[in-house]
mmCIF file of C-alpha atoms in Angstrom:
data_model
loop_
_atom_site.group_PDB
_atom_site.id
_atom_site.type_symbol
_atom_site.label_atom_id
_atom_site.label_comp_id
_atom_site.label_asym_id
_atom_site.label_seq_id
_atom_site.Cartn_x
_atom_site.Cartn_y
_atom_site.Cartn_z
ATOM 1 C CA MET I 1 -63.634 23.673 27.104
ATOM 2 C CA ASP I 2 -67.184 22.555 26.078
ATOM 3 C CA GLU I 3 -69.754 25.305 25.748
ATOM 4 C CA GLY I 4 -72.297 23.444 27.827
ATOM 5 C CA VAL I 5 -69.767 22.991 30.593
ATOM 6 C CA ARG I 6 -68.728 26.723 30.364
ATOM 7 C CA ASN I 7 -72.397 27.831 30.873
ATOM 8 C CA ASP I 8 -72.783 25.533 33.843
ATOM 9 C CA ASP I 9 -69.735 27.075 35.307
ATOM 10 C CA GLU I 10 -70.996 30.522 34.639
ATOM 11 C CA ALA I 11 -74.259 29.618 36.386
ATOM 12 C CA ARG I 12 -72.404 28.496 39.473
ATOM 13 C CA VAL I 13 -70.085 31.538 39.613
ATOM 14 C CA GLU I 14 -71.258 34.312 41.848
ATOM 15 C CA PRO I 15 -71.706 37.706 40.209
ATOM 16 C CA SER I 16 -68.714 39.281 42.052
ATOM 17 C CA THR I 17 -66.336 36.667 40.660
ATOM 18 C CA GLY I 18 -67.927 36.278 37.161
ATOM 19 C CA TYR I 19 -65.737 38.835 35.631
ATOM 20 C CA GLY I 20 -62.886 36.477 35.299
ATOM 21 C CA VAL I 21 -64.900 34.592 32.724
ATOM 22 C CA PHE I 22 -65.070 37.817 30.578
ATOM 23 C CA GLY I 23 -61.430 38.233 30.763
ATOM 24 C CA GLU I 24 -60.908 34.643 29.529
ATOM 25 C CA ARG I 25 -63.345 35.366 26.720
ATOM 26 C CA VAL I 26 -61.614 38.540 25.769
ATOM 27 C CA ALA I 27 -58.252 36.656 25.848
ATOM 28 C CA GLY I 28 -59.869 33.983 23.671
ATOM 29 C CA VAL I 29 -61.245 36.640 21.218
ATOM 30 C CA LEU I 30 -57.883 38.424 21.102
ATOM 31 C CA GLU I 31 -55.957 35.203 20.551
ATOM 32 C CA ALA I 32 -58.382 34.136 17.792
ATOM 33 C CA ALA I 33 -58.003 37.550 16.152
ATOM 34 C CA GLU I 34 -54.292 37.523 16.191
ATOM 35 C CA HIS I 35 -54.261 33.869 14.849
ATOM 36 C CA ALA I 36 -56.583 35.053 12.026
ATOM 37 C CA ALA I 37 -54.250 38.030 11.210
ATOM 38 C CA LYS I 38 -51.194 35.839 11.117
ATOM 39 C CA LYS I 39 -52.984 33.397 8.778
ATOM 40 C CA ILE I 40 -54.077 36.301 6.538
ATOM 41 C CA VAL I 41 -50.513 37.502 6.268
ATOM 42 C CA GLU I 42 -49.280 34.009 5.626
ATOM 43 C CA ASP I 43 -51.833 33.391 3.058
ATOM 44 C CA ALA I 44 -51.183 36.836 1.329
ATOM 45 C CA ARG I 45 -47.367 36.110 1.315
ATOM 46 C CA ARG I 46 -47.959 32.567 -0.056
ATOM 47 C CA GLU I 47 -50.274 33.993 -2.760
ATOM 48 C CA ALA I 48 -47.827 36.705 -3.592
ATOM 49 C CA SER I 49 -45.016 34.205 -3.888
ATOM 50 C CA GLU I 50 -47.062 31.935 -6.085
ATOM 51 C CA LEU I 51 -48.194 34.786 -8.302
ATOM 52 C CA GLU I 52 -44.580 36.065 -8.690
ATOM 53 C CA ARG I 53 -43.419 32.598 -9.493
ATOM 54 C CA LEU I 54 -46.132 32.108 -12.122
ATOM 55 C CA ALA I 55 -45.525 35.614 -13.664
ATOM 56 C CA ALA I 56 -41.796 34.848 -13.861
ATOM 57 C CA ILE I 57 -42.636 31.482 -15.541
ATOM 58 C CA GLU I 58 -44.984 33.199 -17.976
ATOM 59 C CA ALA I 59 -42.492 35.918 -18.765
ATOM 60 C CA GLU I 60 -39.814 33.344 -19.592
ATOM 61 C CA ARG I 61 -42.238 31.436 -21.689
ATOM 62 C CA LEU I 62 -43.313 34.482 -23.582
ATOM 63 C CA LYS I 63 -39.685 35.715 -23.992
ATOM 64 C CA GLN I 64 -38.649 32.115 -25.370
ATOM 65 C CA GLU I 65 -41.629 32.068 -27.580
ATOM 66 C CA LEU I 66 -41.196 35.574 -29.011
ATOM 67 C CA THR I 67 -37.404 35.010 -29.426
ATOM 68 C CA GLY I 68 -37.926 31.819 -31.317
ATOM 69 C CA GLU I 69 -40.496 33.436 -33.511
ATOM 70 C CA ALA I 70 -38.106 36.218 -34.371
ATOM 71 C CA ARG I 71 -35.287 33.790 -35.066
ATOM 72 C CA LYS I 72 -37.624 31.793 -37.328
ATOM 73 C CA LEU I 73 -38.657 34.903 -39.209
ATOM 74 C CA ARG I 74 -35.040 35.953 -39.633
ATOM 75 C CA SER I 75 -34.096 32.429 -40.810
ATOM 76 C CA GLU I 76 -37.003 32.531 -43.347
ATOM 77 C CA ALA I 77 -36.004 35.915 -44.440
ATOM 78 C CA GLU I 78 -32.366 34.930 -44.913
ATOM 79 C CA GLU I 79 -33.489 31.672 -46.677
ATOM 80 C CA TYR I 80 -35.762 33.637 -48.873
ATOM 81 C CA ALA I 81 -32.983 36.260 -49.663
ATOM 82 C CA ARG I 82 -30.616 33.377 -50.505
ATOM 83 C CA ASP I 83 -33.066 31.774 -52.776
ATOM 84 C CA MET I 84 -33.714 35.053 -54.601
ATOM 85 C CA ARG I 85 -29.945 35.703 -55.107
ATOM 86 C CA LEU I 86 -29.602 32.268 -56.642
ATOM 87 C CA ALA I 87 -32.643 32.945 -58.972
ATOM 88 C CA VAL I 88 -31.243 36.315 -59.978
ATOM 89 C CA GLU I 89 -27.838 34.754 -60.875
ATOM 90 C CA ALA I 90 -29.499 32.082 -62.955
ATOM 91 C CA TYR I 91 -31.692 34.775 -64.729
ATOM 92 C CA ALA I 92 -31.092 35.735 -68.236
ATOM 93 C CA THR I 93 -28.186 38.088 -68.885
ATOM 94 C CA GLN I 94 -30.264 40.751 -70.527
ATOM 95 C CA HIS I 95 -32.359 40.943 -67.437
ATOM 96 C CA ARG I 96 -29.592 40.499 -65.003
ATOM 97 C CA ARG I 97 -29.473 44.136 -63.793
ATOM 98 C CA GLN I 98 -33.139 44.501 -63.363
ATOM 99 C CA ALA I 99 -33.389 41.170 -61.577
ATOM 100 C CA GLU I 100 -30.525 42.054 -59.238
ATOM 101 C CA GLU I 101 -32.172 45.333 -58.305
ATOM 102 C CA GLU I 102 -35.508 43.506 -57.702
ATOM 103 C CA GLY I 103 -33.599 40.935 -55.486
ATOM 104 C CA ARG I 104 -32.011 43.638 -53.405
ATOM 105 C CA LYS I 105 -35.348 45.302 -52.867
ATOM 106 C CA ILE I 106 -36.919 41.990 -51.740
ATOM 107 C CA VAL I 107 -34.040 41.167 -49.504
ATOM 108 C CA ALA I 108 -34.155 44.673 -48.006
ATOM 109 C CA GLU I 109 -37.852 44.407 -47.384
ATOM 110 C CA ALA I 110 -37.447 40.935 -45.844
ATOM 111 C CA GLU I 111 -34.742 42.211 -43.502
ATOM 112 C CA ARG I 112 -36.787 45.225 -42.696
ATOM 113 C CA GLN I 113 -39.816 43.089 -41.769
ATOM 114 C CA SER I 114 -37.581 40.624 -39.865
ATOM 115 C CA SER I 115 -35.980 43.583 -37.908
ATOM 116 C CA SER I 116 -39.420 45.172 -37.393
ATOM 117 C CA LYS I 117 -40.866 41.836 -36.071
ATOM 118 C CA ARG I 118 -37.805 41.310 -33.799
ATOM 119 C CA GLN I 119 -38.205 44.792 -32.362
ATOM 120 C CA ALA I 120 -41.838 44.050 -31.819
ATOM 121 C CA ALA I 121 -41.087 40.881 -30.126
ATOM 122 C CA GLU I 122 -38.417 42.577 -27.903
ATOM 123 C CA GLU I 123 -40.970 45.465 -27.067
ATOM 124 C CA LEU I 124 -43.503 42.736 -26.178
ATOM 125 C CA VAL I 125 -40.911 41.179 -23.882
ATOM 126 C CA ARG I 126 -40.091 44.502 -22.308
ATOM 127 C CA GLU I 127 -43.831 45.299 -21.787
ATOM 128 C CA THR I 128 -44.432 41.874 -20.293
ATOM 129 C CA GLU I 129 -41.351 42.321 -17.731
ATOM 130 C CA ALA I 130 -42.696 45.735 -16.976
ATOM 131 C CA ASP I 131 -46.230 44.261 -16.327
ATOM 132 C CA LEU I 132 -44.645 41.617 -14.161
ATOM 133 C CA ARG I 133 -42.643 44.231 -12.136
ATOM 134 C CA ARG I 134 -45.943 46.288 -11.712
ATOM 135 C CA ARG I 135 -47.821 43.170 -10.519
ATOM 136 C CA GLN I 136 -44.897 42.401 -8.120
ATOM 137 C CA GLU I 137 -45.087 45.921 -6.823
ATOM 138 C CA GLN I 138 -48.815 45.675 -6.343
ATOM 139 C CA LEU I 139 -48.495 42.468 -4.554
ATOM 140 C CA ARG I 140 -45.784 43.894 -2.300
ATOM 141 C CA ALA I 141 -48.158 46.772 -1.526
ATOM 142 C CA GLU I 142 -51.015 44.448 -0.717
ATOM 143 C CA VAL I 143 -48.785 42.599 1.691
ATOM 144 C CA ARG I 144 -47.615 45.840 3.435
ATOM 145 C CA MET I 145 -51.344 46.774 3.583
ATOM 146 C CA LEU I 146 -52.287 43.493 5.169
ATOM 147 C CA GLU I 147 -49.553 43.727 7.641
ATOM 148 C CA GLN I 148 -50.580 47.286 8.501
ATOM 149 C CA ARG I 149 -54.145 46.047 9.031
ATOM 150 C CA ARG I 150 -52.792 43.370 11.257
ATOM 151 C CA ARG I 151 -50.877 45.831 13.373
ATOM 152 C CA GLU I 152 -53.877 48.071 13.616
ATOM 153 C CA THR I 153 -56.099 45.134 14.627
ATOM 154 C CA ILE I 154 -53.624 44.057 17.268
ATOM 155 C CA GLU I 155 -53.432 47.629 18.525
ATOM 156 C CA ARG I 156 -57.205 47.973 18.702
ATOM 157 C CA LEU I 157 -57.471 44.614 20.485
ATOM 158 C CA ARG I 158 -54.864 45.816 22.988
ATOM 159 C CA GLU I 159 -56.910 49.077 23.467
ATOM 160 C CA VAL I 160 -59.951 46.837 24.038
ATOM 161 C CA ALA I 161 -58.019 44.710 26.521
ATOM 162 C CA ALA I 162 -56.897 47.825 28.290
ATOM 163 C CA LEU I 163 -60.527 49.102 28.482
ATOM 164 C CA VAL I 164 -61.643 45.702 29.770
ATOM 165 C CA GLN I 165 -58.735 45.769 32.282
ATOM 166 C CA ASP I 166 -60.023 49.180 33.605
ATOM 167 C CA VAL I 167 -63.443 47.767 34.134
ATOM 168 C CA LEU I 168 -62.390 44.460 35.808
ATOM 169 C CA PRO I 169 -61.596 44.534 39.556
ATOM 170 C CA SER I 170 -57.836 44.790 40.353
ATOM 171 C CA ARG I 171 -55.875 41.680 40.228
ATOM 172 C CA GLU I 172 -53.309 40.308 42.641
ATOM 173 C CA ARG I 173 -50.666 40.066 39.902
ATOM 174 C CA ALA I 174 -48.989 43.208 38.769
ATOM 175 C CA GLU I 175 -49.274 42.346 35.080
ATOM 176 C CA SER I 176 -52.206 44.039 33.144
ATOM 177 C CA LEU I 177 -54.553 42.159 30.972
ATOM 178 C CA ALA I 178 -53.001 43.953 27.965
ATOM 179 C CA GLU I 179 -49.616 42.572 28.899
ATOM 180 C CA GLU I 180 -51.014 39.022 29.332
ATOM 181 C CA LEU I 181 -52.506 39.196 25.907
ATOM 182 C CA LYS I 182 -49.355 40.232 24.076
ATOM 183 C CA PRO I 183 -48.187 37.600 21.635
ATOM 184 C CA GLU I 184 -45.210 35.590 22.861
ATOM 185 C CA ARG I 185 -42.031 36.383 20.909
ATOM 186 C CA PRO I 186 -39.495 33.571 20.075
ATOM 187 C CA GLY I 187 -36.681 33.560 22.617
ATOM 188 C CA ARG I 188 -38.998 35.097 25.351
ATOM 189 C CA PRO I 189 -39.680 32.914 28.369
ATOM 190 C CA ALA I 190 -43.240 31.755 28.550
#
């Protein structure tokens, strides 16, 4: 209804019947509040879902990147070790023992480094997954908090409606204002 038309109607209403306008306004406020609460919950769920999806994508990307890096390092280490073994075999006979020992040390160090980097990459993946789980739990907690706020807001609005009902003159219908303002549930007749 247009605000100007509503004001004209209010001016024409006698004081004894003007309380009905307040009930309509309260109903409008309650409906708007409930609609806003639903929108907040929907937005929070949508945001939580999007953040969860993005976190999963990022975790998978990091896992792939770190796994690929570990494979590359291992491949490089194996290639380096292979090259060193060939060089040692070709080395002069009198230095063969010394060269073989040096080659074993280099291979061991390369494998140690490869293992260390692989473990570091795996630890980073575990930390990333743990961070993702913590963020998901935070988002779930936020959604629960928003839903609790919505329930508390609706309860407060019902209390306000009951107080308004107590102030308004009695109605011909048996239903209270608070009952009229309850949201309709699917499957319930209108």
